[in-house]
Every structure is written in structure tokens, then in C-alpha cells.
């Protein structure tokens, strides 16, 4: 048995399933519809594919080595999470709890009228950007993947395998989260529960975005 591969699988599973911005975006969009939640989940996996591919290609090292470039990505990522968080909070506290955040990309929601459902393309984009603009991910994978390449083995095939494992886990975990939220939809979409969950995910996204921006300012 490949002990290092087993250990990496456990580490990667912990990283993928740990609640964070990806989890919050998937849950928030799954409250809108099953399709939106699953599309967001696929977008998150797409963002992970970008990060792992950059790590395999060694391009993540460039991002780490150029502080200005890293800071720019951090600003974009923090700003986008703040944006999503603010939209979720607005939907939770200003509009009726049955109104979904169809305006997450800037389209105004009409108070008192149900917002149009999130489209598949918009959901994919939100999931992808929420993950792809996370500046910590390239650093994490760049430092993590080489540790699980056994001495004497070619690095490229091994890192490709490790990267594929991470993406595969995301393609399983996040759609399961979306489907579970949809399955519990009758209860989760009750006015008080929906508003509380929307506010919670919005607050989480806002805090995560604020932390990223604060790190740039204080650096």
C-alpha cells in the first residue's frame, strides 16, 4: 500500500471538506435551486483544477515569488468574497426570506417580488471565481504536493495524480453538499431558517474577504 498516497488522500479530504468560502457559496446558491448549487460546485472544482494545474506546472512559484502579483490576486479574491457576502447579507436583511439572491452579479432584486433563479452560467462563474481568486491556494498546493512525491519517483506523474485526487474529491463533495441542501430545501427555505442561513453565509464570506484585504493592507 502506498502510505504517502493514503496520507495525502486524508489531508486533501480535510482541505476540501473544511467549511470556507467555497462551502458558503455552494450552500447559498443551492438554496436558490439544485441546478444552481450543483453548477456552483462544479465551478469550485474548476477553480481547484486551475490551482493544482499551476502547482504541477510550477507557475504557482511565480505567484509566490512576485509579491505585487500575489497582492493583486489577494485584492481581487478578497474583494470578490466581500461582494458576494454583501449581496447575501442584503438579500437576508432587506428582501423577503423567500427572495433569492438573483442579483448576486449586480442585477437588482425587486423587493416584494421573487427574484429570478440563478442561471447555470452565473452559478458556475461564482463557484469558479470564489475558488480561483483564493491567493492562498497556490501557496498551499505548491508547498503540499512535493511532500507526497516519494524519493526516486518522477515528480510530474505523481503530482498529476495528487492534483487529480483533489479535483475528484471536490467533484464529489461539493455536489453532495448542494444536493443535501436541496434535499432539505423545504425546511431550509422556511422564512426564518432561510434568512438565518443566508445571513450566516453572507457573514462568513464577508469575514473571509475582509481577512484577505486586511492582509494586503497590513503587509
PDB file of C-alpha atoms in Angstrom:
ATOM      1  CA  UNK A   1       0.000   0.000   0.000  1.00  0.00           C
ATOM      2  CA  UNK A   2       1.222   3.492  -0.849  1.00  0.00           C
ATOM      3  CA  UNK A   3       1.341   5.102   2.583  1.00  0.00           C
ATOM      4  CA  UNK A   4       2.112   8.551   1.236  1.00  0.00           C
ATOM      5  CA  UNK A   5      -0.843   8.408  -1.138  1.00  0.00           C
ATOM      6  CA  UNK A   6      -3.115   7.341   1.709  1.00  0.00           C
ATOM      7  CA  UNK A   7      -1.838  10.180   3.878  1.00  0.00           C
ATOM      8  CA  UNK A   8      -2.317  12.713   1.079  1.00  0.00           C
ATOM      9  CA  UNK A   9      -5.857  11.472   0.485  1.00  0.00           C
ATOM     10  CA  UNK A  10      -6.687  12.100   4.142  1.00  0.00           C
ATOM     11  CA  UNK A  11      -5.077  15.560   4.096  1.00  0.00           C
ATOM     12  CA  UNK A  12      -6.788  16.508   0.841  1.00  0.00           C
ATOM     13  CA  UNK A  13     -10.172  15.285   2.099  1.00  0.00           C
ATOM     14  CA  UNK A  14      -9.784  17.516   5.142  1.00  0.00           C
ATOM     15  CA  UNK A  15      -8.904  20.523   2.994  1.00  0.00           C
ATOM     16  CA  UNK A  16     -11.786  20.007   0.569  1.00  0.00           C
ATOM     17  CA  UNK A  17     -14.468  19.408   3.212  1.00  0.00           C
ATOM     18  CA  UNK A  18     -13.384  22.167   5.592  1.00  0.00           C
ATOM     19  CA  UNK A  19     -16.101  24.861   5.625  1.00  0.00           C
ATOM     20  CA  UNK A  20     -14.952  28.055   3.979  1.00  0.00           C
ATOM     21  CA  UNK A  21     -15.786  30.396   1.129  1.00  0.00           C
ATOM     22  CA  UNK A  22     -16.384  27.552  -1.344  1.00  0.00           C
ATOM     23  CA  UNK A  23     -18.776  25.825   1.050  1.00  0.00           C
ATOM     24  CA  UNK A  24     -20.633  29.065   1.767  1.00  0.00           C
ATOM     25  CA  UNK A  25     -21.126  29.920  -1.917  1.00  0.00           C
ATOM     26  CA  UNK A  26     -22.359  26.418  -2.749  1.00  0.00           C
ATOM     27  CA  UNK A  27     -24.832  26.430   0.151  1.00  0.00           C
ATOM     28  CA  UNK A  28     -26.098  29.902  -0.666  1.00  0.00           C
ATOM     29  CA  UNK A  29     -26.700  29.073  -4.333  1.00  0.00           C
ATOM     30  CA  UNK A  30     -28.168  25.646  -3.552  1.00  0.00           C
ATOM     31  CA  UNK A  31     -30.858  27.476  -1.572  1.00  0.00           C
ATOM     32  CA  UNK A  32     -31.853  29.032  -4.880  1.00  0.00           C
ATOM     33  CA  UNK A  33     -32.116  25.718  -6.727  1.00  0.00           C
ATOM     34  CA  UNK A  34     -30.495  22.319  -7.100  1.00  0.00           C
ATOM     35  CA  UNK A  35     -29.157  23.271 -10.518  1.00  0.00           C
ATOM     36  CA  UNK A  36     -27.565  26.459  -9.217  1.00  0.00           C
ATOM     37  CA  UNK A  37     -25.971  24.597  -6.308  1.00  0.00           C
ATOM     38  CA  UNK A  38     -24.530  21.813  -8.447  1.00  0.00           C
ATOM     39  CA  UNK A  39     -23.292  24.290 -11.062  1.00  0.00           C
ATOM     40  CA  UNK A  40     -21.575  26.287  -8.323  1.00  0.00           C
ATOM     41  CA  UNK A  41     -19.999  23.071  -7.021  1.00  0.00           C
ATOM     42  CA  UNK A  42     -18.622  22.266 -10.478  1.00  0.00           C
ATOM     43  CA  UNK A  43     -17.267  25.810 -10.698  1.00  0.00           C
ATOM     44  CA  UNK A  44     -15.438  25.353  -7.382  1.00  0.00           C
ATOM     45  CA  UNK A  45     -13.865  22.150  -8.707  1.00  0.00           C
ATOM     46  CA  UNK A  46     -12.829  24.083 -11.806  1.00  0.00           C
ATOM     47  CA  UNK A  47     -11.059  26.632  -9.626  1.00  0.00           C
ATOM     48  CA  UNK A  48      -9.231  23.825  -7.821  1.00  0.00           C
ATOM     49  CA  UNK A  49      -8.234  22.415 -11.192  1.00  0.00           C
ATOM     50  CA  UNK A  50      -6.602  25.731 -12.039  1.00  0.00           C
ATOM     51  CA  UNK A  51      -4.694  25.853  -8.744  1.00  0.00           C
ATOM     52  CA  UNK A  52      -3.474  22.285  -8.925  1.00  0.00           C
ATOM     53  CA  UNK A  53      -2.502  22.663 -12.591  1.00  0.00           C
ATOM     54  CA  UNK A  54      -0.488  25.784 -11.746  1.00  0.00           C
ATOM     55  CA  UNK A  55       1.245  23.925  -8.937  1.00  0.00           C
ATOM     56  CA  UNK A  56       2.063  20.984 -11.209  1.00  0.00           C
ATOM     57  CA  UNK A  57       3.410  23.329 -13.877  1.00  0.00           C
ATOM     58  CA  UNK A  58       5.439  25.264 -11.323  1.00  0.00           C
ATOM     59  CA  UNK A  59       3.706  28.516 -12.232  1.00  0.00           C
ATOM     60  CA  UNK A  60       2.432  28.919  -8.701  1.00  0.00           C
ATOM     61  CA  UNK A  61       6.051  29.563  -7.712  1.00  0.00           C
ATOM     62  CA  UNK A  62       5.966  32.705  -9.844  1.00  0.00           C
ATOM     63  CA  UNK A  63       2.913  33.963  -7.998  1.00  0.00           C
ATOM     64  CA  UNK A  64       4.593  33.324  -4.659  1.00  0.00           C
ATOM     65  CA  UNK A  65       7.873  34.907  -5.764  1.00  0.00           C
ATOM     66  CA  UNK A  66       6.313  38.158  -7.040  1.00  0.00           C
ATOM     67  CA  UNK A  67       4.751  40.000  -4.087  1.00  0.00           C
ATOM     68  CA  UNK A  68       2.950  42.539  -6.280  1.00  0.00           C
ATOM     69  CA  UNK A  69       1.274  39.799  -8.301  1.00  0.00           C
ATOM     70  CA  UNK A  70       0.323  37.878  -5.183  1.00  0.00           C
ATOM     71  CA  UNK A  71      -1.082  41.053  -3.625  1.00  0.00           C
ATOM     72  CA  UNK A  72      -3.138  41.791  -6.733  1.00  0.00           C
ATOM     73  CA  UNK A  73      -4.703  38.326  -6.664  1.00  0.00           C
ATOM     74  CA  UNK A  74      -5.335  38.733  -2.951  1.00  0.00           C
ATOM     75  CA  UNK A  75      -7.101  42.038  -3.530  1.00  0.00           C
ATOM     76  CA  UNK A  76      -9.249  40.536  -6.269  1.00  0.00           C
ATOM     77  CA  UNK A  77     -10.104  37.495  -4.191  1.00  0.00           C
ATOM     78  CA  UNK A  78     -10.885  39.483  -1.050  1.00  0.00           C
ATOM     79  CA  UNK A  79     -12.958  41.997  -2.972  1.00  0.00           C
ATOM     80  CA  UNK A  80     -14.970  39.287  -4.716  1.00  0.00           C
ATOM     81  CA  UNK A  81     -15.730  37.475  -1.459  1.00  0.00           C
ATOM     82  CA  UNK A  82     -16.778  40.762   0.137  1.00  0.00           C
ATOM     83  CA  UNK A  83     -19.033  41.402  -2.831  1.00  0.00           C
ATOM     84  CA  UNK A  84     -20.713  38.000  -2.576  1.00  0.00           C
ATOM     85  CA  UNK A  85     -21.018  38.356   1.190  1.00  0.00           C
ATOM     86  CA  UNK A  86     -22.570  41.806   0.942  1.00  0.00           C
ATOM     87  CA  UNK A  87     -25.103  40.610  -1.627  1.00  0.00           C
ATOM     88  CA  UNK A  88     -26.063  37.683   0.623  1.00  0.00           C
ATOM     89  CA  UNK A  89     -26.465  39.957   3.647  1.00  0.00           C
ATOM     90  CA  UNK A  90     -28.581  42.396   1.653  1.00  0.00           C
ATOM     91  CA  UNK A  91     -30.787  39.523   0.484  1.00  0.00           C
ATOM     92  CA  UNK A  92     -31.126  38.284   4.069  1.00  0.00           C
ATOM     93  CA  UNK A  93     -31.995  41.571   5.742  1.00  0.00           C
ATOM     94  CA  UNK A  94     -33.650  43.693   3.086  1.00  0.00           C
ATOM     95  CA  UNK A  95     -35.716  41.320   0.988  1.00  0.00           C
ATOM     96  CA  UNK A  96     -38.219  38.643   1.995  1.00  0.00           C
ATOM     97  CA  UNK A  97     -36.586  35.364   3.008  1.00  0.00           C
ATOM     98  CA  UNK A  98     -38.144  33.634   0.004  1.00  0.00           C
ATOM     99  CA  UNK A  99     -36.352  36.009  -2.327  1.00  0.00           C
ATOM    100  CA  UNK A 100     -33.134  34.514  -3.605  1.00  0.00           C
ATOM    101  CA  UNK A 101     -30.043  36.455  -4.412  1.00  0.00           C
ATOM    102  CA  UNK A 102     -30.554  36.573  -8.145  1.00  0.00           C
ATOM    103  CA  UNK A 103     -28.730  39.880  -8.193  1.00  0.00           C
ATOM    104  CA  UNK A 104     -25.503  38.306  -6.957  1.00  0.00           C
ATOM    105  CA  UNK A 105     -23.686  39.563 -10.009  1.00  0.00           C
ATOM    106  CA  UNK A 106     -25.149  43.039  -9.862  1.00  0.00           C
ATOM    107  CA  UNK A 107     -28.685  42.641 -11.188  1.00  0.00           C
ATOM    108  CA  UNK A 108     -31.123  44.469  -8.889  1.00  0.00           C
ATOM    109  CA  UNK A 109     -33.674  42.426  -6.985  1.00  0.00           C
ATOM    110  CA  UNK A 110     -37.156  43.856  -6.694  1.00  0.00           C
ATOM    111  CA  UNK A 111     -38.281  43.966  -3.058  1.00  0.00           C
ATOM    112  CA  UNK A 112     -41.585  42.204  -2.615  1.00  0.00           C
ATOM    113  CA  UNK A 113     -41.185  40.109  -5.750  1.00  0.00           C
ATOM    114  CA  UNK A 114     -39.334  36.783  -6.017  1.00  0.00           C
ATOM    115  CA  UNK A 115     -36.026  37.190  -7.778  1.00  0.00           C
ATOM    116  CA  UNK A 116     -35.326  35.226 -10.918  1.00  0.00           C
ATOM    117  CA  UNK A 117     -33.444  31.982 -10.287  1.00  0.00           C
ATOM    118  CA  UNK A 118     -29.704  31.967 -10.660  1.00  0.00           C
ATOM    119  CA  UNK A 119     -28.660  30.750 -14.095  1.00  0.00           C
ATOM    120  CA  UNK A 120     -26.259  27.864 -14.601  1.00  0.00           C
ATOM    121  CA  UNK A 121     -23.581  30.053 -16.164  1.00  0.00           C
ATOM    122  CA  UNK A 122     -23.728  32.607 -13.347  1.00  0.00           C
ATOM    123  CA  UNK A 123     -23.564  29.871 -10.725  1.00  0.00           C
ATOM    124  CA  UNK A 124     -20.593  28.250 -12.444  1.00  0.00           C
ATOM    125  CA  UNK A 125     -18.849  31.608 -12.587  1.00  0.00           C
ATOM    126  CA  UNK A 126     -19.450  32.353  -8.927  1.00  0.00           C
ATOM    127  CA  UNK A 127     -18.112  28.984  -7.821  1.00  0.00           C
ATOM    128  CA  UNK A 128     -15.102  29.226 -10.097  1.00  0.00           C
ATOM    129  CA  UNK A 129     -14.160  32.763  -9.112  1.00  0.00           C
ATOM    130  CA  UNK A 130     -14.691  32.177  -5.400  1.00  0.00           C
ATOM    131  CA  UNK A 131     -12.091  29.404  -5.571  1.00  0.00           C
ATOM    132  CA  UNK A 132      -9.782  30.589  -8.353  1.00  0.00           C
ATOM    133  CA  UNK A 133      -9.273  34.006  -6.733  1.00  0.00           C
ATOM    134  CA  UNK A 134      -8.174  32.471  -3.439  1.00  0.00           C
ATOM    135  CA  UNK A 135      -4.496  33.534  -3.274  1.00  0.00           C
ATOM    136  CA  UNK A 136      -3.678  31.042  -0.509  1.00  0.00           C
ATOM    137  CA  UNK A 137      -4.464  28.002  -2.657  1.00  0.00           C
ATOM    138  CA  UNK A 138      -1.414  28.245  -4.987  1.00  0.00           C
ATOM    139  CA  UNK A 139       0.875  28.560  -1.967  1.00  0.00           C
ATOM    140  CA  UNK A 140      -0.808  25.606  -0.281  1.00  0.00           C
ATOM    141  CA  UNK A 141      -0.570  23.265  -3.250  1.00  0.00           C
ATOM    142  CA  UNK A 142       2.923  24.394  -4.168  1.00  0.00           C
ATOM    143  CA  UNK A 143       4.131  23.509  -0.687  1.00  0.00           C
ATOM    144  CA  UNK A 144       1.946  20.425  -0.195  1.00  0.00           C
ATOM    145  CA  UNK A 145       2.205  18.374  -3.395  1.00  0.00           C
ATOM    146  CA  UNK A 146       6.008  17.888  -3.407  1.00  0.00           C
ATOM    147  CA  UNK A 147       5.884  16.444   0.112  1.00  0.00           C
ATOM    148  CA  UNK A 148       3.962  13.426  -1.168  1.00  0.00           C
ATOM    149  CA  UNK A 149       6.258  12.579  -4.083  1.00  0.00           C
ATOM    150  CA  UNK A 150       8.362   9.578  -2.987  1.00  0.00           C
ATOM    151  CA  UNK A 151      12.098   9.894  -3.443  1.00  0.00           C
ATOM    152  CA  UNK A 152      13.247   8.439  -6.729  1.00  0.00           C
ATOM    153  CA  UNK A 153       9.872   8.709  -8.446  1.00  0.00           C
ATOM    154  CA  UNK A 154       9.266  11.064 -11.390  1.00  0.00           C
ATOM    155  CA  UNK A 155       7.637  14.182  -9.986  1.00  0.00           C
ATOM    156  CA  UNK A 156       5.260  15.021 -12.842  1.00  0.00           C
ATOM    157  CA  UNK A 157       3.156  11.810 -12.958  1.00  0.00           C
ATOM    158  CA  UNK A 158       2.900  11.774  -9.182  1.00  0.00           C
ATOM    159  CA  UNK A 159       1.846  15.398  -8.819  1.00  0.00           C
ATOM    160  CA  UNK A 160      -0.661  14.944 -11.629  1.00  0.00           C
ATOM    161  CA  UNK A 161      -2.169  12.039  -9.692  1.00  0.00           C
ATOM    162  CA  UNK A 162      -2.314  14.071  -6.481  1.00  0.00           C
ATOM    163  CA  UNK A 163      -3.889  17.020  -8.289  1.00  0.00           C
ATOM    164  CA  UNK A 164      -6.475  14.731  -9.900  1.00  0.00           C
ATOM    165  CA  UNK A 165      -7.365  13.343  -6.470  1.00  0.00           C
ATOM    166  CA  UNK A 166      -8.052  16.831  -5.097  1.00  0.00           C
ATOM    167  CA  UNK A 167     -10.263  17.781  -8.042  1.00  0.00           C
ATOM    168  CA  UNK A 168     -12.103  14.429  -7.904  1.00  0.00           C
ATOM    169  CA  UNK A 169     -12.840  14.918  -4.202  1.00  0.00           C
ATOM    170  CA  UNK A 170     -14.213  18.386  -4.902  1.00  0.00           C
ATOM    171  CA  UNK A 171     -16.374  16.999  -7.716  1.00  0.00           C
ATOM    172  CA  UNK A 172     -17.883  14.570  -5.211  1.00  0.00           C
ATOM    173  CA  UNK A 173     -18.060  16.663  -2.033  1.00  0.00           C
ATOM    174  CA  UNK A 174     -19.487  19.965  -3.236  1.00  0.00           C
ATOM    175  CA  UNK A 175     -22.282  18.483  -5.395  1.00  0.00           C
ATOM    176  CA  UNK A 176     -23.203  16.300  -2.387  1.00  0.00           C
ATOM    177  CA  UNK A 177     -23.426  19.463  -0.270  1.00  0.00           C
ATOM    178  CA  UNK A 178     -25.605  21.127  -2.919  1.00  0.00           C
ATOM    179  CA  UNK A 179     -27.892  18.098  -3.195  1.00  0.00           C
ATOM    180  CA  UNK A 180     -28.181  17.820   0.584  1.00  0.00           C
ATOM    181  CA  UNK A 181     -29.161  21.480   0.860  1.00  0.00           C
ATOM    182  CA  UNK A 182     -31.704  20.968  -1.907  1.00  0.00           C
ATOM    183  CA  UNK A 183     -32.981  17.810  -0.200  1.00  0.00           C
ATOM    184  CA  UNK A 184     -33.533  19.779   2.983  1.00  0.00           C
ATOM    185  CA  UNK A 185     -34.911  22.630   0.926  1.00  0.00           C
ATOM    186  CA  UNK A 186     -38.437  22.568   2.345  1.00  0.00           C
ATOM    187  CA  UNK A 187     -37.092  23.195   5.818  1.00  0.00           C
ATOM    188  CA  UNK A 188     -34.130  25.391   4.836  1.00  0.00           C
ATOM    189  CA  UNK A 189     -36.354  27.657   2.744  1.00  0.00           C
ATOM    190  CA  UNK A 190     -38.733  28.394   5.608  1.00  0.00           C
ATOM    191  CA  UNK A 191     -38.592  32.187   6.061  1.00  0.00           C
ATOM    192  CA  UNK A 192     -36.702  32.358   9.353  1.00  0.00           C
ATOM    193  CA  UNK A 193     -34.330  29.491   8.538  1.00  0.00           C
ATOM    194  CA  UNK A 194     -33.595  30.771   5.043  1.00  0.00           C
ATOM    195  CA  UNK A 195     -32.899  34.273   6.293  1.00  0.00           C
ATOM    196  CA  UNK A 196     -30.620  32.996   9.079  1.00  0.00           C
ATOM    197  CA  UNK A 197     -28.695  30.739   6.687  1.00  0.00           C
ATOM    198  CA  UNK A 198     -28.382  33.495   4.109  1.00  0.00           C
ATOM    199  CA  UNK A 199     -27.104  35.869   6.774  1.00  0.00           C
ATOM    200  CA  UNK A 200     -24.643  33.288   8.101  1.00  0.00           C
ATOM    201  CA  UNK A 201     -23.150  32.507   4.709  1.00  0.00           C
ATOM    202  CA  UNK A 202     -23.020  36.205   3.897  1.00  0.00           C
ATOM    203  CA  UNK A 203     -21.229  36.972   7.154  1.00  0.00           C
ATOM    204  CA  UNK A 204     -18.740  34.149   6.544  1.00  0.00           C
ATOM    205  CA  UNK A 205     -17.941  35.368   3.034  1.00  0.00           C
ATOM    206  CA  UNK A 206     -17.609  38.945   4.283  1.00  0.00           C
ATOM    207  CA  UNK A 207     -15.216  37.955   7.073  1.00  0.00           C
ATOM    208  CA  UNK A 208     -13.083  35.824   4.750  1.00  0.00           C
ATOM    209  CA  UNK A 209     -12.920  38.631   2.201  1.00  0.00           C
ATOM    210  CA  UNK A 210     -12.088  41.163   4.888  1.00  0.00           C
ATOM    211  CA  UNK A 211      -9.251  38.992   6.201  1.00  0.00           C
ATOM    212  CA  UNK A 212      -7.709  38.747   2.732  1.00  0.00           C
ATOM    213  CA  UNK A 213      -7.905  42.500   2.205  1.00  0.00           C
ATOM    214  CA  UNK A 214      -6.554  43.223   5.686  1.00  0.00           C
ATOM    215  CA  UNK A 215      -3.525  41.051   4.993  1.00  0.00           C
ATOM    216  CA  UNK A 216      -2.743  43.139   1.916  1.00  0.00           C
ATOM    217  CA  UNK A 217      -3.142  46.431   3.788  1.00  0.00           C
ATOM    218  CA  UNK A 218      -1.095  45.310   6.775  1.00  0.00           C
ATOM    219  CA  UNK A 219       1.618  43.578   4.753  1.00  0.00           C
TER     220      UNK A 219
END
